[in-house]
GROMACS .gro file of C-alpha atoms in nm:
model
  195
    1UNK     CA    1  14.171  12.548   6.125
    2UNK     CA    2  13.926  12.283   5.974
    3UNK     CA    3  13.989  12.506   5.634
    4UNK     CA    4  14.393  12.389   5.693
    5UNK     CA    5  14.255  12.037   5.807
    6UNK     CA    6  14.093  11.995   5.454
    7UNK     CA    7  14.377  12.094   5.248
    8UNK     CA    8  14.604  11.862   5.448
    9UNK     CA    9  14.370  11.562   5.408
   10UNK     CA   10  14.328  11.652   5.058
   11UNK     CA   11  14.672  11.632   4.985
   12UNK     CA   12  14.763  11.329   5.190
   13UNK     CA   13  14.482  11.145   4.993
   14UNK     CA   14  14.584  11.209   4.688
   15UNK     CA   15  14.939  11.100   4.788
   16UNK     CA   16  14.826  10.783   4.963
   17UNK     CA   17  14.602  10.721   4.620
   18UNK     CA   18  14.894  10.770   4.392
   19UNK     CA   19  15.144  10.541   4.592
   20UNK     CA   20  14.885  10.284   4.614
   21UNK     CA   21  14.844  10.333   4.238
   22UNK     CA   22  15.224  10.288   4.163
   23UNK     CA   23  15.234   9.982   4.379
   24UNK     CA   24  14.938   9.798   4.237
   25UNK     CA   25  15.086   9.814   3.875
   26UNK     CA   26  15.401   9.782   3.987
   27UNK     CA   27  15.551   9.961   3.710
   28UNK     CA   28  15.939  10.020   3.821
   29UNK     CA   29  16.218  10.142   3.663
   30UNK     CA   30  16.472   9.971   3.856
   31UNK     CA   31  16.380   9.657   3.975
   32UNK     CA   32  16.662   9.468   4.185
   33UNK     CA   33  16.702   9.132   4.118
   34UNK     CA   34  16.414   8.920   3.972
   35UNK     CA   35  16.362   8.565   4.065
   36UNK     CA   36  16.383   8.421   3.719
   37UNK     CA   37  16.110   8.115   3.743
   38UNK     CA   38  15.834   8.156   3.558
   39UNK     CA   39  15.906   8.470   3.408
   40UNK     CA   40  15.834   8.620   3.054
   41UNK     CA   41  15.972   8.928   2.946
   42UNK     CA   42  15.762   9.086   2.665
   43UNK     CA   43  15.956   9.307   2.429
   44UNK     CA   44  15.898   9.568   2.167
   45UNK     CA   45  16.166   9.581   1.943
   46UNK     CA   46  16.475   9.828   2.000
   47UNK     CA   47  16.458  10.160   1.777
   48UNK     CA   48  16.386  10.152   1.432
   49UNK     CA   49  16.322  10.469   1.288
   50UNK     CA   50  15.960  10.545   1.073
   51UNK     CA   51  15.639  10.349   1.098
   52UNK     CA   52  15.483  10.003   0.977
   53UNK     CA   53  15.685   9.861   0.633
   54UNK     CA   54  15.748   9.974   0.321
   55UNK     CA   55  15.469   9.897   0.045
   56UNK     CA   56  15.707   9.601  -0.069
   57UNK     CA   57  15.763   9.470   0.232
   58UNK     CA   58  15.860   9.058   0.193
   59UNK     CA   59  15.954   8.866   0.547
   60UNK     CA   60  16.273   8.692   0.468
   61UNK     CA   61  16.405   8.995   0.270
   62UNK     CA   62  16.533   9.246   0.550
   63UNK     CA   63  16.592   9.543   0.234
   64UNK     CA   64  16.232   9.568   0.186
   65UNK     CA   65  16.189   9.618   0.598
   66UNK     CA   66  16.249   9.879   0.858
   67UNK     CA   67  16.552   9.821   1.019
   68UNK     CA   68  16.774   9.917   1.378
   69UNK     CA   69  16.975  10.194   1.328
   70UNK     CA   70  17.318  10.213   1.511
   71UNK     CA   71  17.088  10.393   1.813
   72UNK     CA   72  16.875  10.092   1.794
   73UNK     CA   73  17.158   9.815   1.774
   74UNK     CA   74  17.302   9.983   2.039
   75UNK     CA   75  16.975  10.006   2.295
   76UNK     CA   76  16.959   9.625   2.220
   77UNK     CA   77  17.299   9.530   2.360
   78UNK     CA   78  17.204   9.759   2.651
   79UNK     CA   79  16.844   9.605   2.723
   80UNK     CA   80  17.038   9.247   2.683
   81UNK     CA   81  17.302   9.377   2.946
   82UNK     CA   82  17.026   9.547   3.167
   83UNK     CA   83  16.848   9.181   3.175
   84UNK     CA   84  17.109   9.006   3.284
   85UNK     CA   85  17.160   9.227   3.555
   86UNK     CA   86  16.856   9.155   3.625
   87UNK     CA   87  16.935   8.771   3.731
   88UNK     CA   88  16.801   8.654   3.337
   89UNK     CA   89  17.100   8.513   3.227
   90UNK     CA   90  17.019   8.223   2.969
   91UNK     CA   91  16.663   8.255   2.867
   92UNK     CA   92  16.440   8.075   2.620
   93UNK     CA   93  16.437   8.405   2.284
   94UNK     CA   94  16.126   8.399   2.061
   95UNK     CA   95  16.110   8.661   1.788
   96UNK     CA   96  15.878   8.784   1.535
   97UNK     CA   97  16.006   8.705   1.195
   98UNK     CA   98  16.011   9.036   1.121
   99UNK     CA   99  16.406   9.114   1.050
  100UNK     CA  100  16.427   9.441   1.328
  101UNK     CA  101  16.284   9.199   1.592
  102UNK     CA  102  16.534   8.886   1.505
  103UNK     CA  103  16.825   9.109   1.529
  104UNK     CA  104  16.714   9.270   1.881
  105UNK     CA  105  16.667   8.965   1.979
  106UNK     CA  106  17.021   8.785   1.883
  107UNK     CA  107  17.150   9.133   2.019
  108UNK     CA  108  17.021   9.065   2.337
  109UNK     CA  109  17.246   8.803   2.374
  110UNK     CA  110  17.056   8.601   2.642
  111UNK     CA  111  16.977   8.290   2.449
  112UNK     CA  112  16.954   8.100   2.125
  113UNK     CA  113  16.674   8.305   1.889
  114UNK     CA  114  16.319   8.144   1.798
  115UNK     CA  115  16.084   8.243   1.529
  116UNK     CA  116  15.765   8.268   1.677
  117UNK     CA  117  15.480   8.367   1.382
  118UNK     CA  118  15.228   8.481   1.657
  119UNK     CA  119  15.512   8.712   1.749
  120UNK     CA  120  15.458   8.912   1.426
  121UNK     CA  121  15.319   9.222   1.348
  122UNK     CA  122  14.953   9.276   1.248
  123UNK     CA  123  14.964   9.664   1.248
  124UNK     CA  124  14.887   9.617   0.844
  125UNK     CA  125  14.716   9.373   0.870
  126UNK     CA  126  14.421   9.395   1.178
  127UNK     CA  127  14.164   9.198   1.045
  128UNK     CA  128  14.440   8.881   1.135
  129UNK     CA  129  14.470   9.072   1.505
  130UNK     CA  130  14.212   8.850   1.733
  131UNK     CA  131  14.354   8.523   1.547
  132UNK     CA  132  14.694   8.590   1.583
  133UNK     CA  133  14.656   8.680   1.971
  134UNK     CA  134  14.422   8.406   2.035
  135UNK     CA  135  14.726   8.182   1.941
  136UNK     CA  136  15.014   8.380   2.126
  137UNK     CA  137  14.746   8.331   2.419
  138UNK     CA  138  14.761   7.995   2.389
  139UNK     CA  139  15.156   7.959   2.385
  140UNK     CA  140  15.161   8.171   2.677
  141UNK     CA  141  14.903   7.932   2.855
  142UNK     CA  142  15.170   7.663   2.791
  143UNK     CA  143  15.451   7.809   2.984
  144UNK     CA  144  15.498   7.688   3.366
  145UNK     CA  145  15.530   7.862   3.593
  146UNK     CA  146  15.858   7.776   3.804
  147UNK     CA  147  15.996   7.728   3.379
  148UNK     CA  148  16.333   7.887   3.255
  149UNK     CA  149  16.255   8.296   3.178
  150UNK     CA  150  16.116   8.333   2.804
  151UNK     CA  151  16.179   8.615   2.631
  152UNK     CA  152  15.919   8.779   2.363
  153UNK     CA  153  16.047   8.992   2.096
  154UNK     CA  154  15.776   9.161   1.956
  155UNK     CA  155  15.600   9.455   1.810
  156UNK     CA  156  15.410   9.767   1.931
  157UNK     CA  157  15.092   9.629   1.841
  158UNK     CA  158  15.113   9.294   1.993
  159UNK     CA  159  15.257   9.434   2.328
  160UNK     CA  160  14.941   9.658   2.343
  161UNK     CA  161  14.682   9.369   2.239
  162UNK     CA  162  14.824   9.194   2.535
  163UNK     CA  163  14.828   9.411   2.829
  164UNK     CA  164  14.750   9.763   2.713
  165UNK     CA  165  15.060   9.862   2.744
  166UNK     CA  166  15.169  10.132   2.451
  167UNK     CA  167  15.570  10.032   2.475
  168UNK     CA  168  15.821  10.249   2.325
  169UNK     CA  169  16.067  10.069   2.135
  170UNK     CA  170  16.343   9.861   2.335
  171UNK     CA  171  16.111   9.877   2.605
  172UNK     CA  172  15.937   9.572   2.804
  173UNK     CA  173  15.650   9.405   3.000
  174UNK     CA  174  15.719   9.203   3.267
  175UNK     CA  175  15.482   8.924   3.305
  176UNK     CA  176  15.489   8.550   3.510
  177UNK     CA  177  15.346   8.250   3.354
  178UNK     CA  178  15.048   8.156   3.578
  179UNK     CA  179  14.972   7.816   3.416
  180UNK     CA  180  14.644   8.076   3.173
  181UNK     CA  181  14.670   8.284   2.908
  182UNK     CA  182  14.729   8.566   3.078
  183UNK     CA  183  14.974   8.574   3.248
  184UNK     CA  184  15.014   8.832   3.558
  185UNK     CA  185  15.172   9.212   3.456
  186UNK     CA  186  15.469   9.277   3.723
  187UNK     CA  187  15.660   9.558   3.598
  188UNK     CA  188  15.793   9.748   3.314
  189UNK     CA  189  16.161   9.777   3.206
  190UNK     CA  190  16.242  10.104   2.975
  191UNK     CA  191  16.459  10.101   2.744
  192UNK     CA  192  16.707  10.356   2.873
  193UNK     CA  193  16.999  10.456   2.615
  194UNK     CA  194  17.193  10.774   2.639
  195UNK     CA  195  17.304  10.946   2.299
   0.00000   0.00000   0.00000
């Protein structure tokens, strides 16, 4: 019998530990309704297939970039409709410059589209990485909290700088504007597309 106790104590501890851990993140695939004050959704751009740019790679010249495909147009529209669902109907868009980025974000369709440079991508470029975030920091430090939802379209990199989150593409991370520069995680949103 105390054999039998163990086990069951075992077993309900580890349950009890993972709920707790799911909870404390909060990371939730479906997430009701979100009160929309405050809140900053932090997106990595839909699908583009490969990685990084091409060697010729110029910023205002969307040939020499990676691009959405029609899966990644597509899981934009989707994300856009899955926000809005989501009570964020007209937002306040920042994108990276970055031509897959402004197009998920005018594909999201929940507000007129802003470049944002500290939005852009640093994966070729890390020795601009603590820079760059130190100034996205300090445009996140400037957003109020009871403000209009903001939406951040972004890149791998820069979602993972901020909240060590490793995003798959069309995916996104939650956060409220807390009056710092960092704001507080909530929840993450995949990017869910059949094909």
């Amino acid at each position: 019998m105390p054999k039998l106790f163990r086990r069951r104590s075992l077993a309900v501890m580890v349950v009890a530990v993972l709920i707790a851990c799911s909870a404390s993140v909060g990371w939730a695939a479906d997430t009701g309704k979100l009160d929309p004050r405050g809140l900053i959704v932090l997106m990595r751009h839909a699908e583009a297939p490969g990685v990084g740019d091409p060697p010729n790679f110029q910023i205002r010249d969307c040939a020499t970039q990676r691009n959405l495909d029609a899966n990644g147009r597509e899981q934009a529209r989707q994300v856009g409709d899955r926000l809005r669902s989501l009570a964020v109907g007209e937002a306040t868009v920042y994108s990276s410059q970055w031509c897959r980025c402004l197009e998920t974000a005018r594909l999201l369709a929940v507000g007129p589209v802003r470049e944002l440079p500290a939005l852009n991508s640093f994966f070729e470029r890390r020795e601009e990485q603590d820079a760059q975030i130190a100034s996205l920091r300090r445009f996140l430090a400037g957003l109020h909290s009871d403000g209009a939802p903001v939406v951040l379209v972004t890149h791998q990199v820069i979602v993972t700088a901020l909240t060590g989150v490793f995003p798959a593409p069309g995916e996104s991370v939650l956060l409220r504007a807390n009056g710092t520069d960092e704001p507080t995680s909530e929840e993450r949103i995949k990017a869910d597309v059949s094909r």
